[in-house]
CSV table of C-alpha atoms in Angstrom, one decimal:
chain,number,residue,atom,x,y,z
A,1,UNK,CA,119.6,-19.8,23.1
A,2,UNK,CA,122.5,-21.5,24.8
A,3,UNK,CA,124.2,-18.0,25.3
A,4,UNK,CA,120.4,-16.3,26.8
A,5,UNK,CA,120.2,-19.1,29.4
A,6,UNK,CA,124.1,-18.9,30.5
A,7,UNK,CA,123.4,-15.3,31.2
A,8,UNK,CA,120.3,-15.7,32.8
A,9,UNK,CA,122.3,-18.7,35.2
A,10,UNK,CA,125.5,-17.1,35.7
A,11,UNK,CA,124.8,-13.2,35.9
A,12,UNK,CA,121.4,-13.2,37.6
A,13,UNK,CA,118.9,-15.1,40.1
A,14,UNK,CA,116.3,-15.1,37.8
A,15,UNK,CA,114.2,-18.2,37.4
A,16,UNK,CA,112.9,-18.6,33.1
A,17,UNK,CA,110.8,-20.6,31.4
A,18,UNK,CA,112.0,-22.0,27.5
A,19,UNK,CA,108.7,-22.4,25.5
A,20,UNK,CA,108.7,-23.8,21.4
A,21,UNK,CA,105.6,-25.0,19.7
A,22,UNK,CA,106.6,-28.5,18.6
A,23,UNK,CA,107.9,-31.1,21.3
A,24,UNK,CA,110.8,-31.6,18.8
A,25,UNK,CA,111.5,-27.9,19.4
A,26,UNK,CA,111.7,-28.1,22.8
A,27,UNK,CA,114.0,-30.9,22.2
A,28,UNK,CA,116.5,-29.4,20.9
A,29,UNK,CA,116.5,-26.7,23.7
A,30,UNK,CA,116.9,-29.4,25.6
A,31,UNK,CA,119.9,-30.5,24.1
A,32,UNK,CA,121.5,-26.9,23.7
A,33,UNK,CA,121.2,-26.9,27.5
A,34,UNK,CA,123.1,-30.5,28.0
A,35,UNK,CA,125.6,-28.9,25.6
A,36,UNK,CA,126.3,-26.0,28.3
A,37,UNK,CA,127.6,-28.9,30.7
A,38,UNK,CA,128.3,-29.0,34.2
A,39,UNK,CA,125.3,-29.3,36.3
A,40,UNK,CA,123.1,-27.9,34.2
A,41,UNK,CA,120.8,-31.1,34.2
A,42,UNK,CA,120.0,-30.2,37.7
A,43,UNK,CA,118.8,-26.9,37.0
A,44,UNK,CA,116.2,-27.4,34.5
A,45,UNK,CA,113.0,-29.5,34.1
A,46,UNK,CA,110.7,-30.3,31.5
A,47,UNK,CA,107.0,-30.6,31.4
A,48,UNK,CA,105.4,-33.0,29.1
A,49,UNK,CA,104.5,-36.8,28.9
A,50,UNK,CA,107.1,-39.7,28.2
A,51,UNK,CA,105.6,-40.4,25.1
A,52,UNK,CA,106.2,-36.8,23.4
A,53,UNK,CA,109.7,-36.4,24.8
A,54,UNK,CA,112.6,-37.5,23.3
A,55,UNK,CA,114.2,-40.8,24.7
A,56,UNK,CA,117.3,-38.6,26.3
A,57,UNK,CA,115.3,-36.5,28.1
A,58,UNK,CA,112.5,-38.4,30.1
A,59,UNK,CA,115.1,-38.3,33.3
A,60,UNK,CA,113.6,-34.6,33.1
A,61,UNK,CA,110.2,-34.7,32.9
A,62,UNK,CA,108.2,-33.5,36.1
A,63,UNK,CA,106.0,-36.0,35.9
A,64,UNK,CA,109.3,-38.8,36.3
A,65,UNK,CA,111.2,-36.4,39.3
A,66,UNK,CA,107.4,-36.3,40.8
A,67,UNK,CA,107.5,-40.3,41.1
A,68,UNK,CA,109.6,-39.8,44.8
A,69,UNK,CA,107.4,-36.6,45.5
A,70,UNK,CA,104.5,-37.8,48.6
A,71,UNK,CA,103.3,-34.1,49.2
A,72,UNK,CA,102.9,-30.6,48.1
A,73,UNK,CA,106.0,-29.6,50.3
A,74,UNK,CA,107.6,-31.9,48.8
A,75,UNK,CA,106.5,-30.6,45.2
A,76,UNK,CA,107.5,-26.8,46.1
A,77,UNK,CA,110.9,-28.0,47.8
A,78,UNK,CA,111.5,-29.6,44.1
A,79,UNK,CA,110.5,-27.0,42.0
A,80,UNK,CA,112.3,-23.9,44.4
A,81,UNK,CA,115.9,-25.9,43.2
A,82,UNK,CA,114.9,-25.6,39.6
A,83,UNK,CA,116.1,-22.3,37.7
A,84,UNK,CA,114.6,-23.4,33.8
A,85,UNK,CA,111.0,-24.8,33.6
A,86,UNK,CA,111.1,-26.3,29.2
A,87,UNK,CA,107.8,-26.9,27.7
A,88,UNK,CA,105.9,-26.7,24.5
A,89,UNK,CA,102.5,-23.9,24.5
A,90,UNK,CA,100.4,-26.9,24.4
A,91,UNK,CA,101.8,-28.6,27.8
A,92,UNK,CA,102.3,-25.4,30.1
A,93,UNK,CA,98.9,-24.2,28.8
A,94,UNK,CA,97.8,-27.5,31.0
A,95,UNK,CA,100.0,-26.9,34.0
A,96,UNK,CA,100.2,-23.7,34.9
A,97,UNK,CA,99.8,-24.4,38.9
A,98,UNK,CA,103.5,-24.1,38.1
A,99,UNK,CA,102.8,-20.0,38.3
A,100,UNK,CA,102.1,-20.5,41.7
A,101,UNK,CA,104.6,-22.5,43.1
A,102,UNK,CA,107.4,-21.0,41.6
A,103,UNK,CA,108.6,-17.7,40.5
A,104,UNK,CA,109.4,-16.9,36.6
A,105,UNK,CA,110.3,-13.9,35.6
A,106,UNK,CA,111.4,-14.1,31.7
A,107,UNK,CA,110.2,-16.2,29.0
A,108,UNK,CA,112.1,-16.9,26.1
A,109,UNK,CA,110.0,-18.7,23.4
A,110,UNK,CA,111.8,-20.5,20.4
A,111,UNK,CA,111.1,-20.2,16.6
A,112,UNK,CA,108.2,-18.1,17.9
A,113,UNK,CA,107.7,-16.9,13.8
A,114,UNK,CA,105.9,-20.4,14.1
A,115,UNK,CA,103.3,-19.7,16.6
A,116,UNK,CA,99.9,-17.8,16.0
A,117,UNK,CA,99.2,-14.9,18.1
A,118,UNK,CA,96.2,-16.2,19.9
A,119,UNK,CA,98.1,-18.9,21.7
A,120,UNK,CA,100.7,-16.6,23.1
A,121,UNK,CA,98.1,-13.9,24.2
A,122,UNK,CA,97.1,-15.8,27.6
A,123,UNK,CA,101.0,-16.7,28.7
A,124,UNK,CA,102.7,-13.5,28.1
A,125,UNK,CA,101.8,-11.2,30.0
A,126,UNK,CA,102.1,-13.7,33.1
A,127,UNK,CA,106.1,-12.2,32.5
A,128,UNK,CA,107.9,-9.2,33.2
A,129,UNK,CA,110.2,-9.7,30.1
A,130,UNK,CA,109.7,-11.8,27.1
A,131,UNK,CA,112.2,-12.7,24.7
A,132,UNK,CA,111.0,-13.9,21.1
A,133,UNK,CA,113.6,-16.1,19.1
A,134,UNK,CA,112.5,-16.8,15.1
A,135,UNK,CA,112.7,-15.7,11.7
A,136,UNK,CA,109.7,-14.9,9.9
A,137,UNK,CA,111.4,-15.2,6.6
A,138,UNK,CA,111.2,-18.9,7.1
A,139,UNK,CA,108.1,-21.2,7.3
A,140,UNK,CA,105.2,-19.3,9.0
A,141,UNK,CA,102.2,-21.2,11.4
A,142,UNK,CA,100.4,-23.6,9.4
A,143,UNK,CA,96.5,-21.7,8.9
A,144,UNK,CA,94.2,-23.8,7.0
A,145,UNK,CA,91.6,-21.0,6.1
A,146,UNK,CA,92.3,-18.4,3.4
A,147,UNK,CA,94.3,-15.2,3.4
A,148,UNK,CA,90.9,-13.4,2.7
A,149,UNK,CA,88.8,-15.1,5.5
A,150,UNK,CA,91.7,-14.2,7.8
A,151,UNK,CA,92.3,-10.2,6.8
A,152,UNK,CA,91.9,-7.9,9.8
A,153,UNK,CA,89.5,-5.6,8.1
A,154,UNK,CA,89.6,-2.5,11.1
A,155,UNK,CA,91.9,0.2,10.4
A,156,UNK,CA,92.4,1.1,14.7
A,157,UNK,CA,94.5,-2.4,14.6
A,158,UNK,CA,96.0,-1.5,11.5
A,159,UNK,CA,98.1,0.9,13.3
A,160,UNK,CA,99.7,-1.9,15.4
A,161,UNK,CA,99.9,-4.1,12.3
A,162,UNK,CA,97.7,-6.4,12.7
A,163,UNK,CA,96.5,-7.1,9.6
A,164,UNK,CA,95.7,-10.3,9.0
A,165,UNK,CA,95.5,-13.2,12.2
A,166,UNK,CA,97.3,-15.9,10.2
A,167,UNK,CA,100.6,-13.9,11.1
A,168,UNK,CA,102.7,-14.6,13.8
A,169,UNK,CA,102.8,-12.5,16.7
A,170,UNK,CA,106.6,-12.3,16.5
A,171,UNK,CA,106.5,-10.8,13.0
A,172,UNK,CA,104.0,-8.6,13.6
A,173,UNK,CA,105.9,-7.3,16.6
A,174,UNK,CA,109.3,-7.2,14.7
A,175,UNK,CA,107.6,-5.1,11.9
A,176,UNK,CA,105.9,-3.0,14.3
A,177,UNK,CA,109.3,-2.6,16.3
A,178,UNK,CA,111.5,-1.5,12.8
A,179,UNK,CA,108.5,0.8,11.9
A,180,UNK,CA,108.7,2.7,14.8
A,181,UNK,CA,112.5,2.6,15.0
A,182,UNK,CA,112.3,0.6,18.3
A,183,UNK,CA,115.7,-0.2,18.0
A,184,UNK,CA,116.1,-1.5,21.6
A,185,UNK,CA,113.7,-4.2,21.0
A,186,UNK,CA,114.8,-6.0,18.5
A,187,UNK,CA,118.0,-7.3,17.3
A,188,UNK,CA,119.3,-9.9,13.9
A,189,UNK,CA,121.9,-12.4,14.1
A,190,UNK,CA,123.6,-12.0,11.4
A,191,UNK,CA,126.5,-14.3,11.7
A,192,UNK,CA,125.7,-18.4,10.7
A,193,UNK,CA,127.9,-21.1,11.1
A,194,UNK,CA,126.0,-23.6,9.1
A,195,UNK,CA,126.1,-23.3,5.5
A,196,UNK,CA,129.1,-23.0,3.4
A,197,UNK,CA,129.9,-19.5,2.2
A,198,UNK,CA,129.2,-20.5,-1.6
A,199,UNK,CA,125.4,-21.3,-0.5
A,200,UNK,CA,125.4,-18.6,1.9
A,201,UNK,CA,126.2,-16.1,-1.2
A,202,UNK,CA,122.4,-16.9,-2.6
A,203,UNK,CA,120.5,-16.7,0.6
A,204,UNK,CA,122.1,-13.8,1.6
A,205,UNK,CA,121.5,-11.6,-1.7
A,206,UNK,CA,118.1,-12.9,-2.1
A,207,UNK,CA,116.7,-13.4,1.5
A,208,UNK,CA,118.2,-11.1,3.8
A,209,UNK,CA,119.0,-7.9,1.9
A,210,UNK,CA,123.0,-9.6,1.7
A,211,UNK,CA,123.4,-9.3,5.2
A,212,UNK,CA,124.3,-12.8,6.3
A,213,UNK,CA,128.3,-14.0,6.9
A,214,UNK,CA,129.9,-17.1,7.5
A,215,UNK,CA,131.1,-17.4,11.0
A,216,UNK,CA,135.0,-16.4,11.4
A,217,UNK,CA,135.3,-19.5,13.7
A,218,UNK,CA,133.4,-21.6,10.8
A,219,UNK,CA,135.5,-19.6,8.3
A,220,UNK,CA,139.2,-20.9,9.9
A,221,UNK,CA,138.2,-23.9,11.7
A,222,UNK,CA,137.7,-25.9,8.7
A,223,UNK,CA,138.8,-26.1,5.0
A,224,UNK,CA,134.9,-26.4,3.5
A,225,UNK,CA,136.0,-27.0,0.4
A,226,UNK,CA,138.2,-29.7,0.9
A,227,UNK,CA,135.7,-31.3,3.1
A,228,UNK,CA,134.2,-32.4,-0.8
A,229,UNK,CA,136.9,-33.5,-2.5
A,230,UNK,CA,136.6,-36.9,-3.1
A,231,UNK,CA,139.6,-39.2,-3.3
A,232,UNK,CA,140.6,-41.1,-6.3
A,233,UNK,CA,137.4,-41.3,-8.6
A,234,UNK,CA,137.7,-43.6,-11.2
A,235,UNK,CA,134.6,-42.2,-12.7
A,236,UNK,CA,134.8,-38.7,-14.4
A,237,UNK,CA,131.4,-37.9,-15.6
A,238,UNK,CA,130.2,-34.3,-15.4
A,239,UNK,CA,127.9,-35.6,-12.8
A,240,UNK,CA,130.9,-36.4,-10.1
A,241,UNK,CA,132.9,-33.5,-11.7
A,242,UNK,CA,130.3,-31.0,-10.8
A,243,UNK,CA,130.2,-32.8,-7.4
A,244,UNK,CA,133.8,-32.2,-6.7
A,245,UNK,CA,134.0,-28.6,-7.6
A,246,UNK,CA,130.8,-26.8,-7.3
A,247,UNK,CA,128.4,-25.8,-4.2
A,248,UNK,CA,125.3,-25.2,-6.0
A,249,UNK,CA,124.1,-27.9,-8.4
A,250,UNK,CA,120.8,-27.6,-11.2
A,251,UNK,CA,120.3,-30.9,-12.7
A,252,UNK,CA,117.6,-30.3,-15.2
A,253,UNK,CA,114.1,-32.6,-15.4
A,254,UNK,CA,111.3,-33.1,-17.7
A,255,UNK,CA,107.6,-31.9,-17.2
A,256,UNK,CA,105.2,-34.9,-17.1
A,257,UNK,CA,103.2,-34.4,-20.2
A,258,UNK,CA,100.8,-37.5,-20.0
A,259,UNK,CA,99.8,-36.2,-16.6
A,260,UNK,CA,100.7,-32.4,-15.7
A,261,UNK,CA,98.1,-32.5,-12.8
A,262,UNK,CA,99.8,-35.2,-10.7
A,263,UNK,CA,102.2,-34.1,-8.5
A,264,UNK,CA,104.9,-36.4,-9.4
A,265,UNK,CA,107.4,-36.5,-11.6
A,266,UNK,CA,109.3,-39.4,-12.9
A,267,UNK,CA,112.4,-38.1,-14.5
A,268,UNK,CA,113.1,-36.1,-11.4
A,269,UNK,CA,113.1,-39.0,-9.2
A,270,UNK,CA,115.2,-41.0,-11.3
A,271,UNK,CA,117.5,-37.7,-11.3
A,272,UNK,CA,117.5,-38.3,-7.6
A,273,UNK,CA,118.4,-42.0,-7.8
A,274,UNK,CA,121.4,-40.9,-10.0
A,275,UNK,CA,122.5,-38.1,-7.9
A,276,UNK,CA,122.0,-40.3,-4.4
A,277,UNK,CA,124.2,-43.1,-6.1
A,278,UNK,CA,126.8,-41.0,-7.4
A,279,UNK,CA,127.0,-38.9,-4.1
A,280,UNK,CA,127.1,-42.2,-2.0
A,281,UNK,CA,130.2,-43.3,-4.4
A,282,UNK,CA,131.8,-40.6,-3.3
A,283,UNK,CA,131.1,-39.1,0.1
A,284,UNK,CA,130.1,-42.8,1.6
A,285,UNK,CA,130.1,-40.8,5.2
A,286,UNK,CA,128.3,-37.5,5.0
A,287,UNK,CA,124.4,-36.9,5.4
A,288,UNK,CA,122.0,-36.4,2.6
A,289,UNK,CA,118.5,-35.2,2.5
A,290,UNK,CA,115.9,-35.6,0.1
A,291,UNK,CA,113.3,-32.5,0.0
A,292,UNK,CA,110.6,-32.3,-2.5
A,293,UNK,CA,106.9,-30.4,-1.6
A,294,UNK,CA,104.1,-33.5,-2.3
A,295,UNK,CA,103.9,-36.3,-0.6
A,296,UNK,CA,103.2,-38.3,-3.9
A,297,UNK,CA,106.4,-37.4,-5.1
A,298,UNK,CA,108.1,-38.7,-1.7
A,299,UNK,CA,106.4,-41.5,-2.5
A,300,UNK,CA,107.6,-41.9,-6.1
A,301,UNK,CA,111.0,-40.6,-5.1
A,302,UNK,CA,111.1,-43.5,-2.3
A,303,UNK,CA,110.1,-46.1,-4.9
A,304,UNK,CA,112.7,-45.4,-7.2
A,305,UNK,CA,115.3,-45.5,-4.5
A,306,UNK,CA,113.7,-48.9,-3.5
A,307,UNK,CA,113.8,-50.2,-7.1
A,308,UNK,CA,117.1,-49.0,-7.7
A,309,UNK,CA,118.4,-51.1,-4.4
A,310,UNK,CA,118.6,-47.8,-2.2
A,311,UNK,CA,117.4,-47.9,1.3
A,312,UNK,CA,115.3,-44.3,1.5
A,313,UNK,CA,115.4,-44.4,5.3
A,314,UNK,CA,119.0,-43.4,4.7
A,315,UNK,CA,118.3,-40.1,3.1
A,316,UNK,CA,115.4,-38.8,4.9
A,317,UNK,CA,113.2,-37.8,2.0
A,318,UNK,CA,110.5,-35.3,3.4
A,319,UNK,CA,108.7,-32.2,2.9
A,320,UNK,CA,110.9,-28.6,3.6
A,321,UNK,CA,108.1,-28.5,6.4
A,322,UNK,CA,109.3,-31.4,8.2
A,323,UNK,CA,112.8,-30.4,7.3
A,324,UNK,CA,112.7,-26.7,9.3
A,325,UNK,CA,114.9,-26.9,12.4
A,326,UNK,CA,117.3,-29.6,11.1
A,327,UNK,CA,120.2,-29.7,8.4
A,328,UNK,CA,122.6,-31.9,6.3
A,329,UNK,CA,125.6,-31.9,4.9
A,330,UNK,CA,124.0,-32.2,1.2
A,331,UNK,CA,120.4,-31.5,0.6
A,332,UNK,CA,118.8,-32.8,-2.6
A,333,UNK,CA,115.8,-30.7,-3.6
A,334,UNK,CA,113.6,-31.8,-6.3
A,335,UNK,CA,110.4,-28.8,-7.1
A,336,UNK,CA,108.2,-31.5,-8.7
A,337,UNK,CA,106.1,-28.8,-11.0
A,338,UNK,CA,104.5,-29.4,-14.1
A,339,UNK,CA,103.2,-26.5,-15.0
A,340,UNK,CA,102.6,-23.2,-13.5
A,341,UNK,CA,99.7,-23.5,-11.6
A,342,UNK,CA,101.9,-26.1,-9.3
A,343,UNK,CA,105.1,-23.8,-9.4
A,344,UNK,CA,102.7,-21.1,-7.6
A,345,UNK,CA,101.6,-24.0,-4.7
A,346,UNK,CA,105.0,-24.1,-4.2
A,347,UNK,CA,105.7,-20.8,-4.0
A,348,UNK,CA,105.3,-19.2,-0.3
A,349,UNK,CA,105.8,-15.5,0.1
A,350,UNK,CA,106.1,-13.5,3.5
A,351,UNK,CA,104.8,-10.4,3.9
A,352,UNK,CA,108.1,-8.9,2.3
A,353,UNK,CA,108.0,-11.0,-0.3
A,354,UNK,CA,110.4,-13.5,0.4
A,355,UNK,CA,109.9,-17.5,-0.7
A,356,UNK,CA,109.7,-19.0,2.6
A,357,UNK,CA,110.3,-22.3,1.3
A,358,UNK,CA,112.8,-22.2,-0.9
A,359,UNK,CA,114.7,-20.4,2.0
A,360,UNK,CA,114.3,-23.3,4.3
A,361,UNK,CA,114.7,-25.7,2.0
A,362,UNK,CA,118.7,-24.6,0.6
A,363,UNK,CA,119.6,-23.2,4.1
A,364,UNK,CA,119.2,-26.8,5.3
A,365,UNK,CA,122.7,-27.3,3.4
A,366,UNK,CA,125.6,-27.5,5.2
A,367,UNK,CA,128.3,-28.5,2.4
A,368,UNK,CA,126.1,-28.6,-1.1
A,369,UNK,CA,122.7,-27.7,-3.0
A,370,UNK,CA,122.1,-30.0,-5.9
A,371,UNK,CA,118.4,-29.3,-7.1
A,372,UNK,CA,116.5,-30.3,-9.9
A,373,UNK,CA,113.1,-29.6,-11.7
A,374,UNK,CA,111.7,-28.5,-15.2
A,375,UNK,CA,113.5,-25.3,-16.6
A,376,UNK,CA,110.5,-24.3,-19.0
A,377,UNK,CA,108.5,-24.3,-15.6
A,378,UNK,CA,110.7,-22.8,-13.2
A,379,UNK,CA,111.8,-19.7,-15.5
A,380,UNK,CA,108.3,-18.6,-15.2
A,381,UNK,CA,109.4,-17.6,-11.6
A,382,UNK,CA,111.9,-14.7,-11.4
A,383,UNK,CA,113.7,-16.3,-8.0
A,384,UNK,CA,113.8,-19.9,-9.4
A,385,UNK,CA,115.4,-18.4,-12.6
A,386,UNK,CA,117.9,-16.5,-10.8
A,387,UNK,CA,118.5,-19.8,-8.8
A,388,UNK,CA,119.5,-21.8,-12.0
A,389,UNK,CA,121.8,-18.7,-13.1
A,390,UNK,CA,123.6,-19.3,-9.7
A,391,UNK,CA,123.8,-22.6,-9.5
A,392,UNK,CA,126.2,-24.8,-11.8
A,393,UNK,CA,123.9,-26.6,-14.6
A,394,UNK,CA,124.8,-30.2,-15.7
A,395,UNK,CA,122.3,-32.2,-17.8
A,396,UNK,CA,122.6,-35.7,-17.4
A,397,UNK,CA,119.9,-35.9,-20.3
A,398,UNK,CA,117.2,-38.5,-19.6
A,399,UNK,CA,117.6,-41.2,-17.4
A,400,UNK,CA,116.0,-44.0,-18.8
A,401,UNK,CA,114.3,-46.3,-16.4
A,402,UNK,CA,116.0,-49.2,-17.1
A,403,UNK,CA,119.1,-47.9,-16.7
A,404,UNK,CA,118.3,-46.7,-13.3
A,405,UNK,CA,117.4,-50.4,-12.0
A,406,UNK,CA,120.3,-51.8,-14.0
A,407,UNK,CA,122.5,-50.1,-11.2
A,408,UNK,CA,121.1,-51.5,-8.3
A,409,UNK,CA,122.9,-54.1,-7.5
A,410,UNK,CA,125.6,-52.9,-7.8
A,411,UNK,CA,124.8,-50.0,-5.1
A,412,UNK,CA,124.0,-52.4,-3.2
A,413,UNK,CA,126.8,-54.5,-3.4
């Protein structure tokens, strides 16, 4: 996004509109623009409200800039000096007077793979050029209707790859462009600078047809292996040894046999506590995120952390949906499936058969991916079986509740 914007600023006289679905994504776009440097802030303006905008970007709001404007002429002069307008889809829909007051010839939509077609249908025809940025192999738009109710039956629409209205416009146009060999209409980024090479290998093989590569600058610019070597570790448990030497680690949990229908798993919650405690001892300055699919397990893990004297706010315990668009040095995943029905719930397959939720969970990790789950259930899924095989397995056995709690005071100190 940053490179595209710099091209339009430096090599054209066009004004552009940047759109995203969520305010968080718009904040990320503003941050990306700020990193361009120079006088970039005088060249872009954001449409939205103070409440929904990040505090670092409220000065860029149109409503704030208008506080000193007393006339329509003043508004036109203000807009004339802007090269870039940034907004959510909802905000720009309520401020379409902007299109009559300034010329915007190109629209760039970020995270477009999460936006359904009707939301873009009224905006895109207003522009000469449309650039969509997204990854349809990661999380899709949230749709409450079942797939049966959103299926498109008209065969004429199938010709333009409109098979289901729950599919994003981005994904439909991508599949159509590939099928019709419109090579000029799409491109893929194959180099990534977030994940360590060892993590990327699994992602590349199972989600991206072995096409991903580590950016050369990332590979040579820092010693990624060295970044996870803990200094002078006294404890040489199997867990700490694995944490020091491996990038992908699996710790077996147990099925909740007493109440398998519950969307919680105490053995995994205790394992997460042990992981966090050990990581904090080894790497006090790295960022750690905890992902789990169910709200009930989020509350369960947070309760176990609190009981162990660990502040859960330091570790961002949340669902994978909330993690899309962000990253941590180390990601801890609690799969929390007690039977095959729950396993089906945590799998989200794309039209190409890619498990989008697992893809997002793994790709949030920069340096290390540590996960736990019940092997007896996970082995029913081919991809999770392959992930277990690709990970270093460390059996910490059943960590008793009492042992987890007994260590709380030492960690708190």
